């Protein structure tokens, strides 16, 4: 079962030569676990998933399950190839991942809603691994309507949804449509509103840099101390906005490298390295993180 809570959409640490850095991956897992995170998503948007080959994603999943225990691992899948997606969900299952986070096949922007629906249903039919379906119109060109969510939520292998659209109107409509399946917000500025609408947490890029704060907000809210959750959220909201405004995942990698959690700040081309100085300084002055 995919846990509720904060699941960092983890960066993929890489060596200066461009290979996946598994030593830094282990350090990331320990960092997220110590911060109270509920799990870890790999090879997603912040994890440069489209820049990783299918074999690299398989190897990343295998090593993350081994090195980042006891965190449940969710493998991100962003392939327009149904056959490749089927292979990856089978590999995620073999590696012991808790679930796979699957985007719509974004290359085919002229595909109909029925075609996208059938793509997801075919994948779910053939997947031994639980699936979280990912609504991210900015990158896929496809928007999951509440009716689409309701239809896909009926499938037993679909265990949840992530919404990174930033659309507030989805908070209530998705909760009703998803029939009790897990719901994770991708836009952390909506975290409290999502929790108030009955959502289960966040798969969060900002959690690369502020995992403890987001986890504490989640715990406070779940324990019934909503005032504490709101107070903490107001403290970190400007930082969330700063993190989200910067080039990602390059800024997250730059700051994590400055902190010594990952060895190199370099993303894969076509993404470019950034300094991250402004974000690191804001985190230092506002939260004492350094």
PDB file of C-alpha atoms in Angstrom, residues 10-139:
ATOM      1  CA  UNK A  10      13.667  12.911  -5.621  1.00  0.00           C
ATOM      2  CA  UNK A  11      16.393  14.249  -7.845  1.00  0.00           C
ATOM      3  CA  UNK A  12      18.561  11.625  -9.527  1.00  0.00           C
ATOM      4  CA  UNK A  13      22.141  12.221  -8.358  1.00  0.00           C
ATOM      5  CA  UNK A  14      24.705  11.780 -11.103  1.00  0.00           C
ATOM      6  CA  UNK A  15      28.466  11.718 -11.343  1.00  0.00           C
ATOM      7  CA  UNK A  16      30.258  14.456 -13.326  1.00  0.00           C
ATOM      8  CA  UNK A  17      30.537  11.934 -16.179  1.00  0.00           C
ATOM      9  CA  UNK A  18      26.744  11.542 -16.249  1.00  0.00           C
ATOM     10  CA  UNK A  19      26.261   8.126 -14.638  1.00  0.00           C
ATOM     11  CA  UNK A  20      23.768   7.584 -11.830  1.00  0.00           C
ATOM     12  CA  UNK A  21      25.534   8.115  -8.487  1.00  0.00           C
ATOM     13  CA  UNK A  22      24.278   5.351  -6.204  1.00  0.00           C
ATOM     14  CA  UNK A  23      26.341   6.448  -3.187  1.00  0.00           C
ATOM     15  CA  UNK A  24      24.620   9.847  -3.267  1.00  0.00           C
ATOM     16  CA  UNK A  25      21.296   8.056  -3.774  1.00  0.00           C
ATOM     17  CA  UNK A  26      21.832   6.194  -0.495  1.00  0.00           C
ATOM     18  CA  UNK A  27      22.593   9.477   1.273  1.00  0.00           C
ATOM     19  CA  UNK A  28      19.428  11.015  -0.178  1.00  0.00           C
ATOM     20  CA  UNK A  29      17.348   8.119   1.096  1.00  0.00           C
ATOM     21  CA  UNK A  30      18.820   8.459   4.590  1.00  0.00           C
ATOM     22  CA  UNK A  31      18.173  12.217   4.509  1.00  0.00           C
ATOM     23  CA  UNK A  32      14.523  11.757   3.521  1.00  0.00           C
ATOM     24  CA  UNK A  33      13.983   9.012   6.093  1.00  0.00           C
ATOM     25  CA  UNK A  34      15.491  11.115   8.892  1.00  0.00           C
ATOM     26  CA  UNK A  35      13.177  13.975   7.880  1.00  0.00           C
ATOM     27  CA  UNK A  36      10.097  11.791   8.429  1.00  0.00           C
ATOM     28  CA  UNK A  37       9.102  11.302   4.803  1.00  0.00           C
ATOM     29  CA  UNK A  38       6.609   8.551   4.019  1.00  0.00           C
ATOM     30  CA  UNK A  39       8.304   7.321   0.856  1.00  0.00           C
ATOM     31  CA  UNK A  40      10.409   8.379  -2.121  1.00  0.00           C
ATOM     32  CA  UNK A  41       9.592   8.814  -5.808  1.00  0.00           C
ATOM     33  CA  UNK A  42      12.437   8.211  -8.244  1.00  0.00           C
ATOM     34  CA  UNK A  43      12.836   8.964 -11.968  1.00  0.00           C
ATOM     35  CA  UNK A  44       9.929  11.404 -11.980  1.00  0.00           C
ATOM     36  CA  UNK A  45       9.917  15.008 -13.191  1.00  0.00           C
ATOM     37  CA  UNK A  46      12.469  16.142 -10.590  1.00  0.00           C
ATOM     38  CA  UNK A  47      14.343  12.891 -11.156  1.00  0.00           C
ATOM     39  CA  UNK A  48      14.984  13.652 -14.852  1.00  0.00           C
ATOM     40  CA  UNK A  49      13.017  10.540 -15.763  1.00  0.00           C
ATOM     41  CA  UNK A  50      12.769  11.331 -19.482  1.00  0.00           C
ATOM     42  CA  UNK A  51      16.589  11.586 -19.587  1.00  0.00           C
ATOM     43  CA  UNK A  52      17.033   8.081 -18.165  1.00  0.00           C
ATOM     44  CA  UNK A  53      16.947   4.963 -20.307  1.00  0.00           C
ATOM     45  CA  UNK A  54      14.559   2.171 -19.401  1.00  0.00           C
ATOM     46  CA  UNK A  55      17.484   0.047 -18.191  1.00  0.00           C
ATOM     47  CA  UNK A  56      18.766   2.913 -16.041  1.00  0.00           C
ATOM     48  CA  UNK A  57      15.313   3.279 -14.488  1.00  0.00           C
ATOM     49  CA  UNK A  58      15.253  -0.449 -13.756  1.00  0.00           C
ATOM     50  CA  UNK A  59      18.679  -0.265 -12.128  1.00  0.00           C
ATOM     51  CA  UNK A  60      17.733   2.884 -10.214  1.00  0.00           C
ATOM     52  CA  UNK A  61      14.617   1.163  -8.863  1.00  0.00           C
ATOM     53  CA  UNK A  62      16.559  -1.919  -7.821  1.00  0.00           C
ATOM     54  CA  UNK A  63      19.237   0.079  -6.018  1.00  0.00           C
ATOM     55  CA  UNK A  64      16.792   2.529  -4.416  1.00  0.00           C
ATOM     56  CA  UNK A  65      14.784  -0.326  -2.889  1.00  0.00           C
ATOM     57  CA  UNK A  66      18.015  -1.794  -1.526  1.00  0.00           C
ATOM     58  CA  UNK A  67      19.813   1.388  -0.456  1.00  0.00           C
ATOM     59  CA  UNK A  68      16.910   3.534   0.760  1.00  0.00           C
ATOM     60  CA  UNK A  69      15.155   0.950   2.924  1.00  0.00           C
ATOM     61  CA  UNK A  70      12.797   1.300   4.803  1.00  0.00           C
ATOM     62  CA  UNK A  71      11.312   4.021   2.576  1.00  0.00           C
ATOM     63  CA  UNK A  72       8.723   2.692   0.091  1.00  0.00           C
ATOM     64  CA  UNK A  73       9.949   3.444  -3.428  1.00  0.00           C
ATOM     65  CA  UNK A  74       7.736   4.615  -6.293  1.00  0.00           C
ATOM     66  CA  UNK A  75       9.192   4.461  -9.809  1.00  0.00           C
ATOM     67  CA  UNK A  76       8.294   7.280 -12.180  1.00  0.00           C
ATOM     68  CA  UNK A  77       7.362   6.292 -15.734  1.00  0.00           C
ATOM     69  CA  UNK A  78       7.010   8.894 -18.479  1.00  0.00           C
ATOM     70  CA  UNK A  79       7.258   6.857 -21.664  1.00  0.00           C
ATOM     71  CA  UNK A  80       4.886   7.262 -24.619  1.00  0.00           C
ATOM     72  CA  UNK A  81       5.671   3.634 -25.518  1.00  0.00           C
ATOM     73  CA  UNK A  82       3.088   1.286 -24.058  1.00  0.00           C
ATOM     74  CA  UNK A  83       5.461  -1.673 -24.407  1.00  0.00           C
ATOM     75  CA  UNK A  84       8.236   0.150 -22.573  1.00  0.00           C
ATOM     76  CA  UNK A  85       5.809   1.231 -19.834  1.00  0.00           C
ATOM     77  CA  UNK A  86       4.648  -2.397 -19.470  1.00  0.00           C
ATOM     78  CA  UNK A  87       8.268  -3.556 -19.133  1.00  0.00           C
ATOM     79  CA  UNK A  88       9.039  -0.868 -16.567  1.00  0.00           C
ATOM     80  CA  UNK A  89       6.046  -1.627 -14.341  1.00  0.00           C
ATOM     81  CA  UNK A  90       7.016  -5.309 -14.418  1.00  0.00           C
ATOM     82  CA  UNK A  91      10.561  -4.388 -13.419  1.00  0.00           C
ATOM     83  CA  UNK A  92       9.286  -2.076 -10.666  1.00  0.00           C
ATOM     84  CA  UNK A  93       7.328  -5.018  -9.275  1.00  0.00           C
ATOM     85  CA  UNK A  94      10.327  -7.363  -9.471  1.00  0.00           C
ATOM     86  CA  UNK A  95      12.517  -4.781  -7.720  1.00  0.00           C
ATOM     87  CA  UNK A  96      10.053  -4.427  -4.844  1.00  0.00           C
ATOM     88  CA  UNK A  97       8.712  -0.946  -5.565  1.00  0.00           C
ATOM     89  CA  UNK A  98       5.526   0.033  -3.764  1.00  0.00           C
ATOM     90  CA  UNK A  99       4.028   1.499  -6.948  1.00  0.00           C
ATOM     91  CA  UNK A 100       4.742   3.169 -10.266  1.00  0.00           C
ATOM     92  CA  UNK A 101       3.844   6.803 -11.001  1.00  0.00           C
ATOM     93  CA  UNK A 102       2.697   6.962 -14.622  1.00  0.00           C
ATOM     94  CA  UNK A 103       2.237  10.003 -16.866  1.00  0.00           C
ATOM     95  CA  UNK A 104      -0.006  10.054 -19.902  1.00  0.00           C
ATOM     96  CA  UNK A 105       1.872   9.287 -23.171  1.00  0.00           C
ATOM     97  CA  UNK A 106       2.673  12.936 -23.739  1.00  0.00           C
ATOM     98  CA  UNK A 107       4.287  12.812 -27.168  1.00  0.00           C
ATOM     99  CA  UNK A 108       0.957  11.969 -28.798  1.00  0.00           C
ATOM    100  CA  UNK A 109      -0.777  15.295 -28.222  1.00  0.00           C
ATOM    101  CA  UNK A 110      -3.268  14.573 -30.976  1.00  0.00           C
ATOM    102  CA  UNK A 111      -4.481  11.400 -29.236  1.00  0.00           C
ATOM    103  CA  UNK A 112      -8.119  11.351 -28.163  1.00  0.00           C
ATOM    104  CA  UNK A 113      -9.260  11.014 -24.562  1.00  0.00           C
ATOM    105  CA  UNK A 114     -10.489   7.525 -25.426  1.00  0.00           C
ATOM    106  CA  UNK A 115      -7.034   6.619 -26.725  1.00  0.00           C
ATOM    107  CA  UNK A 116      -5.327   7.879 -23.561  1.00  0.00           C
ATOM    108  CA  UNK A 117      -7.926   6.060 -21.449  1.00  0.00           C
ATOM    109  CA  UNK A 118      -7.313   2.787 -23.249  1.00  0.00           C
ATOM    110  CA  UNK A 119      -3.529   3.247 -22.969  1.00  0.00           C
ATOM    111  CA  UNK A 120      -3.833   3.532 -19.184  1.00  0.00           C
ATOM    112  CA  UNK A 121      -6.317   0.662 -18.941  1.00  0.00           C
ATOM    113  CA  UNK A 122      -4.126  -1.644 -21.044  1.00  0.00           C
ATOM    114  CA  UNK A 123      -1.143  -0.810 -18.818  1.00  0.00           C
ATOM    115  CA  UNK A 124      -3.186  -1.395 -15.648  1.00  0.00           C
ATOM    116  CA  UNK A 125      -4.514  -4.709 -16.998  1.00  0.00           C
ATOM    117  CA  UNK A 126      -0.974  -5.965 -17.584  1.00  0.00           C
ATOM    118  CA  UNK A 127       0.761  -4.414 -14.575  1.00  0.00           C
ATOM    119  CA  UNK A 128       1.714  -6.541 -11.566  1.00  0.00           C
ATOM    120  CA  UNK A 129       2.637  -3.273  -9.820  1.00  0.00           C
ATOM    121  CA  UNK A 130       0.128  -0.817  -8.300  1.00  0.00           C
ATOM    122  CA  UNK A 131      -0.181   2.387 -10.336  1.00  0.00           C
ATOM    123  CA  UNK A 132      -0.484   6.050  -9.376  1.00  0.00           C
ATOM    124  CA  UNK A 133      -1.679   8.022 -12.399  1.00  0.00           C
ATOM    125  CA  UNK A 134      -0.112  11.425 -12.903  1.00  0.00           C
ATOM    126  CA  UNK A 135      -1.977  14.492 -14.173  1.00  0.00           C
ATOM    127  CA  UNK A 136       0.567  17.024 -15.473  1.00  0.00           C
ATOM    128  CA  UNK A 137      -0.905  18.878 -18.471  1.00  0.00           C
ATOM    129  CA  UNK A 138       2.117  21.209 -18.732  1.00  0.00           C
ATOM    130  CA  UNK A 139       4.261  18.322 -19.935  1.00  0.00           C
TER     131      UNK A 139
END
